[in-house]
CSV table of C-alpha atoms in Angstrom, one decimal:
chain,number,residue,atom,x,y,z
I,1,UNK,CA,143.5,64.2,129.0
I,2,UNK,CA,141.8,66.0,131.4
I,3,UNK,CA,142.4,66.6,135.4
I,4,UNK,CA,139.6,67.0,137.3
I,5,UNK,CA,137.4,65.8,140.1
I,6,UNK,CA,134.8,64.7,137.9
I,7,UNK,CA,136.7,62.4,136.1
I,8,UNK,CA,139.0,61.0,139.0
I,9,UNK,CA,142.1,62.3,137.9
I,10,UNK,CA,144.2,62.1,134.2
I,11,UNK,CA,142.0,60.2,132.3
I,12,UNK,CA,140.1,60.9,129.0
I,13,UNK,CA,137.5,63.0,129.0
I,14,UNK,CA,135.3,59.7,129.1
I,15,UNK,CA,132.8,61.0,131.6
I,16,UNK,CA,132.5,64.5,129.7
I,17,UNK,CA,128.9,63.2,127.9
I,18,UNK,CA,127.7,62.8,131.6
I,19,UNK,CA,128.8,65.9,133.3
I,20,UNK,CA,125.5,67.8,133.0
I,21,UNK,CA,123.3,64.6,132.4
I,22,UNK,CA,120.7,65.2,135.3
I,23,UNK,CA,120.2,68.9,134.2
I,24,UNK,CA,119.8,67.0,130.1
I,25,UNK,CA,117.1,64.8,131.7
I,26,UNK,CA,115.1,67.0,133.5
I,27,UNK,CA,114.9,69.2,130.0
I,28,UNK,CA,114.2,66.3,128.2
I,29,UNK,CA,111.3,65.1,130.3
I,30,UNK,CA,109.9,68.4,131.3
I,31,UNK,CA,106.9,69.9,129.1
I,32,UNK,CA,107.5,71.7,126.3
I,33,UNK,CA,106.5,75.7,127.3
I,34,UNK,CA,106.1,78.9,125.9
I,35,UNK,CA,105.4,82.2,127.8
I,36,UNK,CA,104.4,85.5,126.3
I,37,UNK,CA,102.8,88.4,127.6
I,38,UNK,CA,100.7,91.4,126.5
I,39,UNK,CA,99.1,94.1,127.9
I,40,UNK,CA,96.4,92.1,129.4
I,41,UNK,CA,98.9,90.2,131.5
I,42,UNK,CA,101.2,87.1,131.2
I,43,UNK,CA,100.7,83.4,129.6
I,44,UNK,CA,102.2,80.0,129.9
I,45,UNK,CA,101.5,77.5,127.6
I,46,UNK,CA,102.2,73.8,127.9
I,47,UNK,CA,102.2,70.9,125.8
I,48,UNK,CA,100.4,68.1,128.0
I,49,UNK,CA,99.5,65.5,125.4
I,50,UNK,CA,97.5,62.9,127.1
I,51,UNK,CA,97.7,64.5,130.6
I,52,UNK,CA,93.6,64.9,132.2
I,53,UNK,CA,92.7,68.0,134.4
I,54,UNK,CA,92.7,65.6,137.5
I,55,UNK,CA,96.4,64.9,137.1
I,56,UNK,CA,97.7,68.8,136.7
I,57,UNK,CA,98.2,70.3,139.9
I,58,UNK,CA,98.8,74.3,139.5
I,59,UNK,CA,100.1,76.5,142.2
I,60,UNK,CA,101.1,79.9,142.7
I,61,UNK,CA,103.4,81.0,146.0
I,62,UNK,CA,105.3,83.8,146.3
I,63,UNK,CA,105.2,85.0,142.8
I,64,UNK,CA,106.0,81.7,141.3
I,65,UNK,CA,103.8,79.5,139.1
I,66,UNK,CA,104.2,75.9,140.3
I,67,UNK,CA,102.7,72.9,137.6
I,68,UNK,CA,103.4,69.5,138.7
I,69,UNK,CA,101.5,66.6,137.0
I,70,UNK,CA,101.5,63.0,135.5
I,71,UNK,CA,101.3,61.0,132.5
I,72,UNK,CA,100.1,58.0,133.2
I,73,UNK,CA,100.8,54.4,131.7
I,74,UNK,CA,97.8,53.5,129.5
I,75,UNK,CA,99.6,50.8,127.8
I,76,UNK,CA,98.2,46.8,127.6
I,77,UNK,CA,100.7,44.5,127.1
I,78,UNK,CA,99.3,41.3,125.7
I,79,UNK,CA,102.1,39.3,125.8
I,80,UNK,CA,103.5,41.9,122.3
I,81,UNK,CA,107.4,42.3,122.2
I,82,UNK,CA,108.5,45.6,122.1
I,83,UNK,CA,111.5,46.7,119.9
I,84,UNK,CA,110.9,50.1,121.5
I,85,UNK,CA,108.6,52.8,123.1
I,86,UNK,CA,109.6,56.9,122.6
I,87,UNK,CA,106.2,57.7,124.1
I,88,UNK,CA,107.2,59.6,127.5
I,89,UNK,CA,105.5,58.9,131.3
I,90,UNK,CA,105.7,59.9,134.2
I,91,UNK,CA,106.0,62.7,136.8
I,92,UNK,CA,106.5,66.1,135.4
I,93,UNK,CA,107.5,69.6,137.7
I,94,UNK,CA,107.8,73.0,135.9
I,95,UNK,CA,108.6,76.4,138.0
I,96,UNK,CA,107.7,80.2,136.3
I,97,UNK,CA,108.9,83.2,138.3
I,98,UNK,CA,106.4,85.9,137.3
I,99,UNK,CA,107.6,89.8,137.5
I,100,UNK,CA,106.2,91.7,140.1
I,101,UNK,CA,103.1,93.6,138.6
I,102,UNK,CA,101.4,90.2,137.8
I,103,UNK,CA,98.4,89.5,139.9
I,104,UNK,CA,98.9,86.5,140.7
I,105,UNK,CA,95.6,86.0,143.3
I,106,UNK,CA,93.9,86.2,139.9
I,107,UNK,CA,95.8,82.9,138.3
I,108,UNK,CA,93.3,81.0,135.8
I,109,UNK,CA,94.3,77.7,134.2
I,110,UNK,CA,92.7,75.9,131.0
I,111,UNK,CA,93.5,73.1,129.8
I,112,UNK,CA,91.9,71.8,126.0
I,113,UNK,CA,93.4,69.1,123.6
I,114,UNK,CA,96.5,68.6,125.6
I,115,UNK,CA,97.9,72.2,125.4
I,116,UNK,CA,97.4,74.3,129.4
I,117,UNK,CA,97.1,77.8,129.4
I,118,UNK,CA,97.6,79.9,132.5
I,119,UNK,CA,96.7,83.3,132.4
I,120,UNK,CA,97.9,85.5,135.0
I,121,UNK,CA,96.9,89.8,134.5
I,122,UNK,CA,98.6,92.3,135.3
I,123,UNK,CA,98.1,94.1,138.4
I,124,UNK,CA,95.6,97.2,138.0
I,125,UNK,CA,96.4,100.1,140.4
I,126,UNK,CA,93.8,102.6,140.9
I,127,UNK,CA,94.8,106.0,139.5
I,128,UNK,CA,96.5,108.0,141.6
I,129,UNK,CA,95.2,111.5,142.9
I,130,UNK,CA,97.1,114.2,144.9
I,131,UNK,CA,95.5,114.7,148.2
I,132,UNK,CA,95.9,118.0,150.5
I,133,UNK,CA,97.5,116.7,154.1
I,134,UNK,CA,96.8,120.1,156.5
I,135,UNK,CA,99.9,120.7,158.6
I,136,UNK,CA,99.0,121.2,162.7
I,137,UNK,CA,100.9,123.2,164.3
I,138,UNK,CA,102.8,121.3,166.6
């Protein structure tokens, strides 16, 4: 038995499965990703089966990578019965912090047989040289 607020009380743990359900979903139904770096700079991959260019929208703000999308219905239904459908539609949002020497005003984005790549580089700073400052007497 369990007392707590989420479960209204002593009762079995009945609505344990549920607790964390939203946070489940949104895993479930977000893209699968991958993100790497090397020296060049940083890369997120995505698996966007079925998802065209006009339906990826890619932002960057702040330091964070934005991709929001949709995969749409293409499904005609002549009349079939359907025992089931695992294919997933829908809208789709996926946030990436990116660490702070990524140049993000450089962002690129491709996207080829359902997989998106955005690149971002690192930042190059010019080398540094030691300058003289005169001191005026004051």
């Amino acid at each position: 038995m369990v007392d707590s607020p989420q479960t209204g009380g002593l009762w079995p743990s009945l609505y344990e499965p549920f607790r964390n359900f939203g946070s489940r979903l949104a895993e479930w139904v977000s893209p699968a990703s991958d993100a790497s770096t090397d020296e060049a700079g940083y890369r997120i991959t995505m698996e966007l089966p079925g998802v065209s260019e006009d339906d990826i929208e890619l932002t960057v703000d702040e330091g964070v990578v934005t991709v929001t999308g949709e995969k749409r219905v293409e499904r005609e239904d002549k009349g079939d019965t359907w025992y089931f459908s695992e294919r997933q539609f829908g809208s789709f949002r996926r946030s990436f912090r990116l660490p702070g020497d990524a140049d993000a005003d450089k962002a690129s984005a491709d996207l080829k047989d359902g997989v998106l790549v955005v690149t971002v580089p690192r930042r190059t700073e010019p080398e540094r040289q030691a300058r003289k400052v005169q001191v005026k007497k004051g």
